[in-house]
Short mmCIF file of C-alpha atoms in Angstrom, two decimals:
data_model
loop_
_atom_site.label_atom_id
_atom_site.label_comp_id
_atom_site.label_asym_id
_atom_site.label_seq_id
_atom_site.Cartn_x
_atom_site.Cartn_y
_atom_site.Cartn_z
CA MET V 1 -111.96 -8.03 86.77
CA LEU V 2 -114.65 -9.01 84.63
CA GLY V 3 -114.66 -9.62 81.00
CA SER V 4 -110.48 -10.95 80.36
CA MET V 5 -109.77 -14.22 78.78
CA GLY V 6 -105.98 -13.65 78.65
CA ASP V 7 -106.66 -13.74 82.47
CA ILE V 8 -108.45 -17.48 81.86
CA LYS V 9 -105.69 -18.38 80.24
CA ASP V 10 -103.18 -17.80 82.49
CA LEU V 11 -105.45 -18.82 86.03
CA LEU V 12 -105.90 -22.25 83.73
CA LYS V 13 -102.37 -22.72 83.67
CA ASN V 14 -102.16 -22.83 87.45
CA LYS V 15 -105.00 -24.00 88.31
CA ASN V 16 -106.40 -27.51 87.99
CA THR V 17 -110.24 -28.11 90.03
CA ILE V 18 -113.10 -27.08 87.53
CA ILE V 19 -116.52 -27.77 89.26
CA ASP V 20 -119.71 -27.44 86.68
CA LEU V 21 -121.89 -24.90 88.38
CA SER V 22 -124.53 -25.30 85.85
CA HIS V 23 -127.53 -27.64 85.25
CA GLU V 24 -127.87 -29.66 81.36
CA VAL V 25 -130.54 -27.63 79.95
CA MET V 26 -133.36 -28.89 79.34
CA ASP V 27 -137.69 -29.24 79.85
CA PHE V 28 -138.04 -28.66 83.01
CA VAL V 29 -138.58 -24.66 82.81
CA TYR V 30 -140.86 -22.66 86.23
CA PRO V 31 -144.40 -21.91 85.62
CA GLY V 32 -145.84 -19.59 82.26
CA ASP V 33 -141.90 -20.07 80.78
CA PRO V 34 -141.34 -21.22 76.79
CA LYS V 35 -141.17 -24.88 76.96
CA PHE V 36 -137.96 -26.43 75.58
CA CYS V 37 -138.45 -28.40 72.53
CA ILE V 38 -135.11 -29.82 70.02
CA SER V 39 -137.24 -31.18 67.36
CA THR V 40 -134.59 -33.21 64.76
CA LEU V 41 -134.52 -32.88 60.61
CA LYS V 42 -131.87 -34.29 57.68
CA PHE V 43 -130.66 -32.77 54.76
CA GLU V 44 -128.85 -34.74 52.82
CA ASN V 45 -127.00 -36.98 54.85
CA PHE V 46 -126.62 -34.22 58.01
CA MET V 47 -128.76 -34.39 61.21
CA VAL V 48 -129.73 -30.88 62.13
CA SER V 49 -131.82 -29.44 65.36
CA GLU V 50 -134.08 -27.03 65.56
CA ILE V 51 -134.45 -25.79 69.41
CA LYS V 52 -136.76 -24.12 70.45
CA MET V 53 -136.72 -21.97 74.19
CA GLY V 54 -136.79 -19.07 76.87
CA SER V 55 -133.69 -16.90 77.34
CA HIS V 56 -134.10 -17.81 81.15
CA ILE V 57 -133.96 -21.87 81.07
CA SER V 58 -131.98 -23.76 83.36
CA THR V 59 -129.17 -22.14 84.59
CA HIS V 60 -129.03 -18.12 83.55
CA VAL V 61 -128.31 -14.57 83.76
CA ASP V 62 -130.62 -12.38 83.92
CA TYR V 63 -130.03 -8.39 82.26
CA PRO V 64 -131.27 -4.89 82.26
CA LYS V 65 -133.89 -5.24 79.64
CA HIS V 66 -135.62 -8.26 82.18
CA VAL V 67 -136.46 -5.31 84.47
CA GLY V 68 -136.96 -2.87 81.52
CA LEU V 69 -133.92 -1.44 81.42
CA ASP V 70 -131.36 -0.60 78.77
CA ASN V 71 -128.63 -3.45 78.76
CA ASP V 72 -125.25 -1.06 77.32
CA SER V 73 -123.34 -2.31 80.46
CA VAL V 74 -123.91 -6.10 79.76
CA VAL V 75 -120.32 -7.73 79.26
CA ASP V 76 -120.28 -11.51 77.42
CA VAL V 77 -118.00 -12.59 79.74
CA ILE V 78 -118.23 -12.78 83.38
CA VAL V 79 -114.62 -13.44 85.16
CA GLY V 80 -113.72 -12.61 88.30
CA GLU V 81 -112.47 -13.47 91.61
CA GLY V 82 -115.63 -15.14 93.90
CA PHE V 83 -117.11 -16.04 96.95
CA CYS V 84 -119.45 -18.67 97.98
CA VAL V 85 -121.79 -17.95 101.40
CA ASN V 86 -124.33 -19.88 102.81
CA ILE V 87 -128.26 -18.27 102.61
CA GLY V 88 -127.88 -19.52 106.75
CA ASN V 89 -125.38 -17.19 107.26
CA LEU V 90 -125.55 -14.29 105.17
CA GLU V 91 -126.79 -11.63 107.21
CA GLU V 92 -123.56 -12.54 109.63
CA PHE V 93 -121.25 -12.79 106.18
CA LEU V 94 -122.31 -9.01 105.10
CA SER V 95 -122.44 -7.96 108.85
CA LYS V 96 -118.34 -8.87 108.35
CA SER V 97 -118.63 -6.55 104.23
CA ASN V 98 -116.18 -3.83 105.62
CA TYR V 99 -113.13 -6.60 105.80
CA ILE V 100 -114.76 -8.53 102.31
CA ARG V 101 -111.69 -7.26 99.29
CA ASN V 102 -111.94 -8.41 95.96
CA ILE V 103 -115.40 -10.37 95.88
CA ASP V 104 -116.52 -9.74 91.83
CA VAL V 105 -119.10 -12.65 91.88
CA LEU V 106 -120.68 -13.57 95.27
CA LEU V 107 -122.65 -17.73 95.40
CA ILE V 108 -125.28 -18.03 97.98
CA TYR V 109 -125.62 -21.73 98.37
CA THR V 110 -129.45 -21.92 99.26
CA SER V 111 -129.48 -26.52 98.75
CA ILE V 112 -132.66 -25.74 97.11
CA SER V 113 -130.80 -27.37 93.94
CA SER V 114 -131.08 -30.13 95.18
CA LEU V 115 -134.69 -30.39 94.25
CA TRP V 116 -134.37 -29.95 91.01
CA GLY V 117 -135.96 -31.24 88.13
CA ARG V 118 -139.37 -31.85 90.76
CA GLU V 119 -142.26 -29.23 91.85
CA GLU V 120 -141.31 -28.72 94.39
CA TYR V 121 -137.70 -26.08 92.93
CA PHE V 122 -140.10 -24.01 91.32
CA GLU V 123 -142.37 -24.11 95.42
CA ARG V 124 -138.93 -23.08 97.21
CA GLY V 125 -137.12 -19.35 96.63
CA ILE V 126 -136.01 -16.80 98.76
CA ASN V 127 -135.83 -13.29 98.47
CA ILE V 128 -133.35 -11.02 99.76
CA LYS V 129 -134.15 -7.52 99.74
CA ASP V 130 -133.95 -7.25 103.59
CA TYR V 131 -130.02 -7.51 102.35
CA LEU V 132 -130.38 -4.98 99.57
CA ASN V 133 -128.57 -2.28 100.76
CA ASP V 134 -126.00 -4.10 102.01
CA LEU V 135 -124.94 -6.05 98.68
CA LEU V 136 -125.05 -3.22 96.54
CA SER V 137 -122.24 -1.77 98.80
CA LEU V 138 -119.69 -4.98 98.62
CA GLY V 139 -119.47 -3.74 94.89
CA ILE V 140 -119.88 -7.60 93.55
CA LYS V 141 -120.84 -7.45 89.56
CA ALA V 142 -122.74 -9.96 89.32
CA ILE V 143 -124.37 -12.82 92.27
CA GLY V 144 -125.67 -15.89 91.91
CA VAL V 145 -127.85 -18.76 93.56
CA ASP V 146 -129.08 -21.95 93.15
CA CYS V 147 -132.43 -21.55 93.30
CA ALA V 148 -134.97 -20.19 90.35
CA SER V 149 -134.91 -16.74 92.00
CA ILE V 150 -133.13 -14.61 94.19
CA GLY V 151 -136.13 -12.50 94.80
CA ASP V 152 -139.44 -10.95 93.54
CA TYR V 153 -139.25 -7.94 91.09
CA ASP V 154 -137.72 -5.04 92.80
CA VAL V 155 -134.31 -7.45 94.21
CA HIS V 156 -134.69 -8.30 91.14
CA LYS V 157 -134.43 -3.92 90.01
CA SER V 158 -132.33 -3.23 92.40
CA LEU V 159 -129.86 -5.65 91.60
CA LEU V 160 -129.27 -4.87 87.54
CA LEU V 161 -129.81 -0.50 87.97
CA ASN V 162 -126.76 -0.77 89.66
CA GLY V 163 -125.22 -3.00 87.91
CA ILE V 164 -125.58 -6.61 89.09
CA LEU V 165 -126.34 -9.31 86.83
CA ILE V 166 -128.45 -12.15 87.78
CA ILE V 167 -126.97 -16.00 87.99
CA GLU V 168 -130.06 -18.69 88.55
CA ASN V 169 -130.41 -22.00 88.80
CA LEU V 170 -127.34 -22.84 89.96
CA THR V 171 -125.48 -26.16 91.20
CA ASN V 172 -122.87 -27.78 93.37
CA LEU V 173 -122.70 -25.06 95.30
CA ASP V 174 -122.13 -27.27 98.57
CA ILE V 175 -118.62 -27.85 97.29
CA LEU V 176 -117.82 -23.64 97.07
CA VAL V 177 -119.77 -22.61 100.62
CA ASN V 178 -117.09 -20.60 102.71
CA LYS V 179 -114.14 -21.12 99.66
CA SER V 180 -113.71 -19.06 97.02
CA PHE V 181 -112.79 -19.15 93.97
CA PHE V 182 -112.34 -17.92 90.65
CA PHE V 183 -115.90 -17.97 88.25
CA ILE V 184 -115.96 -18.38 85.04
CA GLY V 185 -119.38 -17.81 83.24
CA LEU V 186 -119.84 -17.99 79.71
CA PRO V 187 -123.26 -15.84 78.25
CA LEU V 188 -124.55 -17.34 75.31
CA LYS V 189 -123.68 -14.76 73.00
CA ILE V 190 -127.31 -13.12 71.88
CA LYS V 191 -127.83 -8.63 72.26
CA ASN V 192 -129.73 -6.40 73.56
CA ILE V 193 -131.78 -9.80 75.27
CA ASP V 194 -133.39 -9.73 78.44
CA GLY V 195 -131.87 -13.11 79.91
CA VAL V 196 -129.70 -15.76 78.07
CA PRO V 197 -129.21 -19.39 79.59
CA ILE V 198 -124.78 -19.31 81.04
CA ARG V 199 -122.32 -21.97 81.12
CA ALA V 200 -120.29 -20.74 84.55
CA ILE V 201 -117.86 -23.41 86.33
CA ALA V 202 -114.91 -22.18 89.66
CA ILE V 203 -112.07 -23.11 89.40
CA LEU V 204 -110.23 -23.87 92.27
#
């Protein structure tokens, strides 16, 4: 289920292992994207910072507007049962999809997050185009990867057109491989935008 704050409160009463899945917001952006910049001003005795950044900086969620679609179905909070699969085992995982139940958020571990902060990070990527039909049949609400992009424009549009939000630049997925968990994603609450940074956690 997505968007239930009551579910989160109930869950936290019984769980105590929280895995942070978000990178720090910093000036490490996809080539061509807006740069990240903080300018600090002093107002009387107070310090106030101006923050400039692109909408797809660091760990972020892609909304339908990213590919020219309407954001009518966008939710403020992404909440649900999650599972993490290694990209090398994705085909085998999907072949057993008939036995998969109650997954709202699927995370794909690629190990590319280990290159975060280095130029090589943006030179590595994946393209799940060959698995799109099987992924769409899962009935998931969101899919996430620990790399800069889940695939090309067609992959993005197919997922977003079918109501599956995309989360990119995740981290710490190695801890979650082959595990079930409860996923919570809190995007910045900005309406009608193509994408926005998100604080994502897994609760075991």
